[in-house]
Amino acid sequence: MSTPYPTYEYKVVTFRESLIGDALDSDKLEKVLNKHAGDGWGLKAITSADVKGRIGPGAVEGLLLTFERPRR
């Protein structure tokens, strides 16, 4: 008998922060990460999200946080 592979579920959370220069509120980000970790979610990926209609190179609206956990 083979053991079935675990299945996972995913959650994507948008973290939006008003950026002044290159500053990002790491305390707020840490709280979001810890909240989801407390619910059994592990961080899988962080992706920057571009702002639509904003002028200038490298403009970032926020981050997409992708979490993963074994399906319950």
CSV table of N, CA and C in Angstrom, one decimal:
chain,number,residue,atom,x,y,z
A,1,MET,N,0.8,-1.2,0.0
A,1,MET,CA,0.0,0.0,0.0
A,1,MET,C,0.9,1.2,0.0
A,2,SER,N,0.6,2.2,-0.8
A,2,SER,CA,1.3,3.4,-0.9
A,2,SER,C,0.7,4.5,0.0
A,3,THR,N,1.5,5.3,0.5
A,3,THR,CA,1.1,6.4,1.4
A,3,THR,C,0.7,7.5,0.5
A,4,PRO,N,-0.5,8.1,0.6
A,4,PRO,CA,-0.9,9.2,-0.3
A,4,PRO,C,-0.1,10.5,0.1
A,5,TYR,N,0.2,11.2,-1.0
A,5,TYR,CA,0.9,12.5,-0.8
A,5,TYR,C,0.0,13.5,-0.1
A,6,PRO,N,0.6,14.3,0.8
A,6,PRO,CA,-0.3,15.3,1.5
A,6,PRO,C,-0.8,16.3,0.5
A,7,THR,N,-2.0,16.8,0.7
A,7,THR,CA,-2.4,17.9,-0.2
A,7,THR,C,-2.4,19.2,0.6
A,8,TYR,N,-2.3,20.2,-0.1
A,8,TYR,CA,-2.1,21.5,0.6
A,8,TYR,C,-3.2,22.5,0.1
A,9,GLU,N,-3.4,23.5,1.0
A,9,GLU,CA,-4.3,24.6,0.6
A,9,GLU,C,-3.5,25.9,0.7
A,10,TYR,N,-3.9,26.9,-0.1
A,10,TYR,CA,-3.1,28.1,-0.2
A,10,TYR,C,-4.0,29.3,0.1
A,11,LYS,N,-3.3,30.3,0.6
A,11,LYS,CA,-4.0,31.6,0.9
A,11,LYS,C,-3.1,32.7,0.4
A,12,VAL,N,-3.6,33.7,-0.3
A,12,VAL,CA,-2.9,34.8,-0.8
A,12,VAL,C,-3.4,36.1,-0.1
A,13,VAL,N,-2.5,36.8,0.6
A,13,VAL,CA,-2.9,38.0,1.3
A,13,VAL,C,-2.2,39.2,0.7
A,14,THR,N,-2.9,40.3,0.5
A,14,THR,CA,-2.3,41.5,0.0
A,14,THR,C,-1.8,42.3,1.2
A,15,PHE,N,-0.6,42.7,1.2
A,15,PHE,CA,0.0,43.6,2.3
A,15,PHE,C,0.2,44.9,1.6
A,16,ARG,N,-0.6,45.9,1.9
A,16,ARG,CA,-0.5,47.2,1.3
A,16,ARG,C,0.1,48.2,2.4
A,17,GLU,N,1.0,48.9,2.0
A,17,GLU,CA,1.7,49.9,2.9
A,17,GLU,C,2.0,51.1,2.2
A,18,SER,N,1.8,52.3,2.8
A,18,SER,CA,2.2,53.5,2.2
A,18,SER,C,3.7,53.6,2.2
A,19,LEU,N,4.4,53.6,1.1
A,19,LEU,CA,5.8,53.6,1.0
A,19,LEU,C,6.3,55.0,1.0
A,20,ILE,N,7.2,55.4,1.9
A,20,ILE,CA,7.9,56.7,1.8
A,20,ILE,C,9.3,56.4,1.6
A,21,GLY,N,9.8,56.7,0.4
A,21,GLY,CA,11.1,56.3,0.0
A,21,GLY,C,11.1,54.8,-0.1
A,22,ASP,N,12.0,54.1,0.5
A,22,ASP,CA,12.1,52.6,0.5
A,22,ASP,C,11.6,52.0,1.8
A,23,ALA,N,10.9,52.8,2.6
A,23,ALA,CA,10.6,52.3,4.0
A,23,ALA,C,9.3,51.4,3.9
A,24,LEU,N,9.4,50.3,4.6
A,24,LEU,CA,8.3,49.4,4.7
A,24,LEU,C,8.2,49.1,6.2
A,25,ASP,N,7.0,49.2,6.7
A,25,ASP,CA,6.8,48.9,8.2
A,25,ASP,C,7.0,47.4,8.5
A,26,SER,N,8.2,47.1,8.9
A,26,SER,CA,8.5,45.7,9.1
A,26,SER,C,7.7,45.1,10.3
A,27,ASP,N,7.3,46.0,11.3
A,27,ASP,CA,6.6,45.5,12.4
A,27,ASP,C,5.2,45.1,12.0
A,28,LYS,N,4.5,45.8,11.1
A,28,LYS,CA,3.2,45.5,10.6
A,28,LYS,C,3.3,44.2,9.8
A,29,LEU,N,4.3,44.0,9.0
A,29,LEU,CA,4.5,42.8,8.2
A,29,LEU,C,4.7,41.6,9.1
A,30,GLU,N,5.5,41.8,10.1
A,30,GLU,CA,5.8,40.7,11.1
A,30,GLU,C,4.5,40.3,11.8
A,31,LYS,N,3.6,41.2,12.1
A,31,LYS,CA,2.4,40.9,12.8
A,31,LYS,C,1.5,40.0,11.9
A,32,VAL,N,1.4,40.4,10.6
A,32,VAL,CA,0.7,39.7,9.6
A,32,VAL,C,1.2,38.2,9.5
A,33,LEU,N,2.5,38.1,9.4
A,33,LEU,CA,3.1,36.8,9.2
A,33,LEU,C,2.9,35.9,10.5
A,34,ASN,N,3.0,36.5,11.7
A,34,ASN,CA,2.8,35.8,12.9
A,34,ASN,C,1.4,35.4,13.1
A,35,LYS,N,0.4,36.2,12.7
A,35,LYS,CA,-1.0,35.9,12.8
A,35,LYS,C,-1.3,34.7,12.0
A,36,HIS,N,-0.8,34.6,10.7
A,36,HIS,CA,-1.1,33.5,9.9
A,36,HIS,C,-0.3,32.2,10.3
A,37,ALA,N,0.9,32.4,10.8
A,37,ALA,CA,1.6,31.3,11.3
A,37,ALA,C,0.9,30.6,12.5
A,38,GLY,N,0.3,31.5,13.3
A,38,GLY,CA,-0.5,31.0,14.5
A,38,GLY,C,-1.7,30.1,14.1
A,39,ASP,N,-2.2,30.3,12.8
A,39,ASP,CA,-3.3,29.6,12.3
A,39,ASP,C,-2.8,28.4,11.5
A,40,GLY,N,-1.5,28.1,11.5
A,40,GLY,CA,-1.0,26.9,10.8
A,40,GLY,C,-0.5,27.2,9.4
A,41,TRP,N,-0.5,28.4,9.0
A,41,TRP,CA,0.0,28.8,7.6
A,41,TRP,C,1.5,29.0,7.6
A,42,GLY,N,2.2,28.5,6.6
A,42,GLY,CA,3.6,28.7,6.4
A,42,GLY,C,3.8,29.6,5.2
A,43,LEU,N,4.7,30.6,5.3
A,43,LEU,CA,4.9,31.5,4.2
A,43,LEU,C,5.6,30.7,3.1
A,44,LYS,N,5.0,30.8,1.9
A,44,LYS,CA,5.5,30.1,0.7
A,44,LYS,C,6.3,31.1,-0.2
A,45,ALA,N,5.8,32.3,-0.4
A,45,ALA,CA,6.4,33.2,-1.3
A,45,ALA,C,5.9,34.7,-0.9
A,46,ILE,N,6.8,35.6,-1.3
A,46,ILE,CA,6.4,37.0,-1.2
A,46,ILE,C,6.7,37.6,-2.6
A,47,THR,N,5.7,38.3,-3.1
A,47,THR,CA,5.8,38.9,-4.5
A,47,THR,C,5.4,40.4,-4.4
A,48,SER,N,6.2,41.2,-5.0
A,48,SER,CA,5.8,42.6,-5.1
A,48,SER,C,4.8,42.8,-6.2
A,49,ALA,N,3.8,43.8,-5.9
A,49,ALA,CA,2.7,44.0,-6.8
A,49,ALA,C,2.9,45.4,-7.4
A,50,ASP,N,2.9,45.6,-8.7
A,50,ASP,CA,3.0,46.9,-9.4
A,50,ASP,C,1.7,47.7,-9.3
A,51,VAL,N,1.9,49.0,-9.2
A,51,VAL,CA,0.7,49.9,-9.1
A,51,VAL,C,0.3,50.2,-10.6
A,52,LYS,N,-1.0,50.1,-10.8
A,52,LYS,CA,-1.5,50.4,-12.1
A,52,LYS,C,-1.7,51.9,-12.2
A,53,GLY,N,-1.3,52.6,-13.3
A,53,GLY,CA,-1.5,54.0,-13.5
A,53,GLY,C,-0.6,54.9,-12.8
A,54,ARG,N,0.4,54.4,-12.0
A,54,ARG,CA,1.4,55.2,-11.3
A,54,ARG,C,2.6,55.5,-12.2
A,55,ILE,N,3.1,56.7,-12.2
A,55,ILE,CA,4.2,57.0,-13.0
A,55,ILE,C,5.5,56.8,-12.3
A,56,GLY,N,6.5,56.3,-13.0
A,56,GLY,CA,7.8,56.1,-12.4
A,56,GLY,C,8.2,54.6,-12.4
A,57,PRO,N,9.5,54.3,-12.6
A,57,PRO,CA,10.0,53.0,-12.5
A,57,PRO,C,10.0,52.4,-11.1
A,58,GLY,N,9.7,51.1,-11.0
A,58,GLY,CA,9.8,50.5,-9.7
A,58,GLY,C,8.7,50.8,-8.7
A,59,ALA,N,7.6,51.4,-9.1
A,59,ALA,CA,6.6,51.8,-8.2
A,59,ALA,C,5.9,50.5,-7.7
A,60,VAL,N,5.8,50.4,-6.4
A,60,VAL,CA,5.2,49.2,-5.8
A,60,VAL,C,4.0,49.6,-4.9
A,61,GLU,N,2.9,48.9,-5.1
A,61,GLU,CA,1.7,49.1,-4.3
A,61,GLU,C,1.8,48.4,-3.0
A,62,GLY,N,2.3,47.2,-3.1
A,62,GLY,CA,2.4,46.3,-1.9
A,62,GLY,C,3.0,45.0,-2.2
A,63,LEU,N,2.7,44.1,-1.3
A,63,LEU,CA,3.2,42.7,-1.4
A,63,LEU,C,2.1,41.7,-1.5
A,64,LEU,N,2.3,40.6,-2.2
A,64,LEU,CA,1.4,39.5,-2.2
A,64,LEU,C,2.1,38.4,-1.3
A,65,LEU,N,1.5,38.0,-0.2
A,65,LEU,CA,2.0,37.0,0.6
A,65,LEU,C,1.3,35.7,0.4
A,66,THR,N,2.0,34.7,-0.1
A,66,THR,CA,1.4,33.4,-0.4
A,66,THR,C,1.7,32.4,0.8
A,67,PHE,N,0.7,31.9,1.4
A,67,PHE,CA,0.8,31.0,2.5
A,67,PHE,C,0.3,29.6,2.1
A,68,GLU,N,0.9,28.6,2.7
A,68,GLU,CA,0.6,27.2,2.5
A,68,GLU,C,0.4,26.4,3.8
A,69,ARG,N,-0.5,25.5,3.8
A,69,ARG,CA,-0.6,24.5,4.9
A,69,ARG,C,-1.3,23.2,4.4
A,70,PRO,N,-1.0,22.2,5.2
A,70,PRO,CA,-1.6,20.9,4.8
A,70,PRO,C,-3.2,21.0,4.9
A,71,ARG,N,-3.8,20.4,3.9
A,71,ARG,CA,-5.3,20.5,3.9
A,71,ARG,C,-5.8,19.7,5.1
A,72,ARG,N,-6.8,20.3,5.8
A,72,ARG,CA,-7.4,19.7,7.0
A,72,ARG,C,-8.5,18.8,6.6
